[in-house]
Amino acid sequence: MLIEIKALRQELPGLCDIEPLALCELLASLGFPVDAVDTSNGATVFEVDVTANRGDVLSHRGLARDLAAKLDMELSTLPVTTLREGAALLPVRLESEACPLYATAILELGKAQGTPSEVQVFLGHMGASAKNLPPVDASNEILHRLGQPTHAFDADTLQGALIVRWAREGEKIVTLDGVERTLTHQDLVIADEAGAIALAGVMGGDSTKVTAATQRVLLESAFFDPRTVRATAHRHNLHTDASYRFGRGADPAMAQMARDLLVQRLEAWAGAKLVGAWTAGAVPPTAPPIPYNQTLLERVAGEPIPRLEALALLKRLGCQMAPEPGCLQVVAPSWRHDLSIADDLAEEILRLRGYAKIPSALPPLEGAPEPLSKDYLKRRQLASKLAHLGFCQTVTYGFVDPLESQEGNPQVDEQAWRTLKNPLGEEYSLMRGTLLRDLRDTAALNLDRGAREVRLFEIAPVFVAQPQDATTPIRECWTLALAWAGETGGEDPLTPVRKVSALAGKSHLIGVLKALDVPDAAIRAFERWPLAGVVGGAKNQLGWQFEVSLEAIPDAADRVIPAFKAFSRFPSVERDLSLLVKLDQGYRPLADAMTAKVRTSAREAFQELRCVDVFRHKSLPEGRQAWLLRLRFQHPARTLTSEEVDGWMASALDVARSLGAELRG
Amino acid sequence: MEPSLLPIDILDAQQGFPEALAACKDLDGLMRLKGVYIGREGSHSARLMELLKAASKERKRELGGAINVLKNAWEEALKARQSELEAARRQLATFGNTWDPDLPPPIPARGAMHPLNQLIDRLVDVFRPLGYHVEEGPEIETEAHNFDGLNIPADHPARGSADTFYFEKYPELLLRTHTSPVQVRTLLRLAPHIQEKGGIRFLAPGRVYRKDEIDPTHSPMFHQVEGMLVGHDIGMHHLKGTLAYAMKALFGPAAEVRFRPSYFPFVEPGCEVDVRCPLCGGSGCRVCKQSGWVELLGAGLVHPNVLAYAGIDSNIWSGFAFGMGVERIAMMVSQTPDLRLFFENDQRFLKTMGGLD
Ligand SMILES: [Zn+2]
């Protein structure tokens, strides 16, 4: 909202002593921060930010009133002579509760002198150009000065009675902006007997507008229900100065006064003669009184506030006190639609005292704090671990492009359930079912920008449609995704260069997953899933990626220190077995068979079997590779003899042989 | 000793010995020289022993003395030189086994937590000593949780499809526009136990969505951290004390907070909270637009209607809530010029901004 300092000072002369900068601070302390100050047009104009609940300050008079309450100053008297109303010159029928009050007047315009230049300048500062049509300019000026929107019709274009009613479904009106609008039965209109002539509280109609040729005007100064005005403005996407003010709640008690001021201006500016003034309906009853609550006030304020001081502040805001037996009742002024409960009054008292005066204290702990949730801790620890393993955490949007989503999901129909109705664009319309696509794109972006090595991870929910579940039709499943691409090493004399895309790169990523305690079953899904796992496509592979549901990763342990596990103090024996195996020999079946066999004989002395080297070379027999298997034995209660270890190794070799392996000479 | 006692070639050898010895630069050479002078066979000393054997009895004594002197001198000089060379070799060997520490070392790969997650975790740590735990809710919410339970009127513009994302197949579902629905969920869940728990206090971090076009200061997805406390006799002073503590913990002991009246439907009274500009300390800079203060968050006392929605008696219980934009604070503190950098995930940005835990 724009506020001209000169006009503000006219409403509150006490402000003349306050510098614009101090005024900005003052306004901010009242809850109306000044977003910008414009001094470019020979005047100081503030752009003031007003919260949605304060329709009463959307004018110079309104803002001055709040400042007057704060500073305990007097507003200037409005130069208004109350008109003597007479009989209705034409019937005004209020057919809807959304318009309880309609003040009007008919004037004959005289020889036009035009809008005074200072008013033209003022309107210019308000961002509105003067039309030099006194009825229009005067209405506009009163809106900015007093906050009451008014309207002038060309009285000679009206046909019969004036009716404020709900529009008929499909009824048409051409508004002042020249647009034909089709109305619904929820739009409130001003109509004459030929049809709608204005969208109530939003915009006048084109057919009845005031022009340079207009000789008689009918003025409108009414009160319209805020919700109705907001809905109509929203429905027709027609946001005007009038709808802004009516939509946030105008002051019904201001309607007649604004009409009187408008009449006075037309008499002065256009030599107009009043034909008659009258009002249909009445000022709506004030909201129910609010019980005054001293205990609540002091609880909210955090300190004792003398009752007299509090009541004096409310009075300065225009509240009236209605002492009822046992409880003081506060009646809010007609312009304050936002005050309805005792908490609202407490806020007003604190606001006028200044929030800076609120003391500062920590609330006492009333119960035992709860532990941090396992899910949160798990994610936090995972992120920290991965960062220490050299991975960077990414954050990407939850919605993706459905066309590019290669989620490997055969049920494309399922996507429909995860689709947004009003996305920012088609490319952001699907709630993603995997993180891999975004991770792949991010990896590619980094490689394109010259990164040698990319190590990324994201922890975020993916969305799974389950339309059969009425309570949670879209499940959110927290997921970890990892990508490793490019080439690593080669930047110091001790670390050789290694391409992550080489076959072994997948093994490195699996190593990371094992370090995160991702169970083997979940990792095997990765092994069966080579295409989705490749960054950069199968042919031009640049690296590997993987995703796993966080549910599959165990929670952080509850224990402060893990339970003691006995370890053997007797020597451990390691023996290597160098085997020639077929090139297509799978490691797992061989290792599993050997382990099973050795475990039956060595029992608790068997510790582990692992492959520590793979050798493939043309010097080896055709179709064969060499594996170096290391077996480790350690007995919990005694030292092992070399004879028994020899026996176990022999049995391990037997199993290997039965599977086609032979001892490498 | 009479030189004439010894043959001329031995005398030559004796004369050339010091030079030959000095010329031995390694143990191999020394061993060869040793062989020439004092070796068991064919050496100068072997020849001297033969001479001695063949000498007449009367000369034997004199000659033996001279030979011994000569042999001893050679042996001692060779021995001394040998230990010299051995020491040099040991030193060389030691040197060869030492890695020059100035060569570039292999450095473990450095990753980073995302700066937004770092900031969220930091906030959790800041509020943890005050007894706050973490509550979370889904990103896909109902209108009831996102709006109704928060005293947001049915015709509020934020509910419109111009501001909020809705779903094609489920008209009642939306992408939450703030983390405040976690207030509603948590109040509803804990309301039956509020007495035994002695109130409620928690932090709710998470991702939220609003229909904003992507530009340097807007993003359709961003992060918020919501905080809520419900207890007995809670007032604005408790909100102020809590936020003052938190801002000092976050920005340092000089941090100060300032409250300004504001309006949010789910609090009453409501306020905006500014913090003394952490970059200039309040003297004025570009970040605070010379005002010395930066806007940090919105807050207020929980509106009685919000408590009532969850079935909590606002005559007994009262509380406060606050909500902050994580990106906003991250941009302010780091002076990151463009919001989009947080979602682009360039490793160079992540590594400088995120760092390790
Ligand atoms: Zn600053």
XYZ file of N, CA, C and O and ligand atoms in Angstrom, chain B residues 277-294, ligand 1:
73
model
N 22.264 -8.346 12.464
C 22.947 -8.869 11.271
C 24.235 -9.607 11.640
O 25.161 -9.013 12.166
N 24.284 -10.933 11.400
C 25.465 -11.685 11.808
C 26.700 -11.354 10.972
O 27.806 -11.731 11.336
N 26.509 -10.650 9.867
C 27.659 -10.362 9.006
C 28.352 -9.072 9.405
O 29.569 -8.984 9.385
N 27.581 -8.044 9.759
C 28.218 -6.768 10.092
C 28.094 -6.466 11.581
O 28.629 -5.467 12.058
N 27.387 -7.307 12.306
C 27.234 -7.072 13.736
C 26.313 -5.916 14.042
O 26.269 -5.437 15.176
N 25.604 -5.436 13.026
C 24.622 -4.384 13.281
C 25.051 -3.015 12.788
O 24.270 -2.064 12.850
N 26.270 -2.906 12.263
C 26.711 -1.579 11.818
C 26.168 -1.246 10.425
O 26.275 -0.107 9.989
N 25.596 -2.225 9.755
C 25.001 -1.966 8.443
C 25.858 -2.516 7.320
O 27.064 -2.226 7.257
N 25.243 -3.299 6.441
C 25.975 -3.841 5.294
C 24.981 -4.163 4.192
O 23.798 -3.901 4.322
N 25.492 -4.754 3.108
C 24.643 -5.036 1.961
C 23.571 -6.069 2.317
O 22.426 -5.978 1.891
N 23.983 -7.069 3.118
C 23.053 -8.152 3.434
C 21.844 -7.639 4.226
O 20.715 -8.014 3.971
N 22.097 -6.739 5.181
C 20.980 -6.236 6.001
C 20.435 -4.938 5.430
O 19.646 -4.260 6.082
N 20.820 -4.607 4.227
C 20.373 -3.376 3.567
C 20.609 -2.171 4.473
O 19.738 -1.307 4.611
N 21.734 -2.159 5.140
C 22.162 -1.064 6.025
C 21.320 -0.911 7.283
O 21.507 0.021 8.053
N 20.384 -1.826 7.509
C 19.502 -1.644 8.669
C 20.103 -2.231 9.939
O 19.671 -1.919 11.037
N 21.092 -3.131 9.794
C 21.656 -3.763 10.982
C 20.869 -4.981 11.452
O 21.273 -5.658 12.380
N 19.721 -5.218 10.820
C 18.881 -6.357 11.225
C 18.525 -7.190 9.996
O 18.349 -6.636 8.917
N 18.406 -8.486 10.184
C 17.896 -9.327 9.102
C 16.703 -10.129 9.600
O 16.684 -10.611 10.729
Zn 24.652 -6.212 8.038
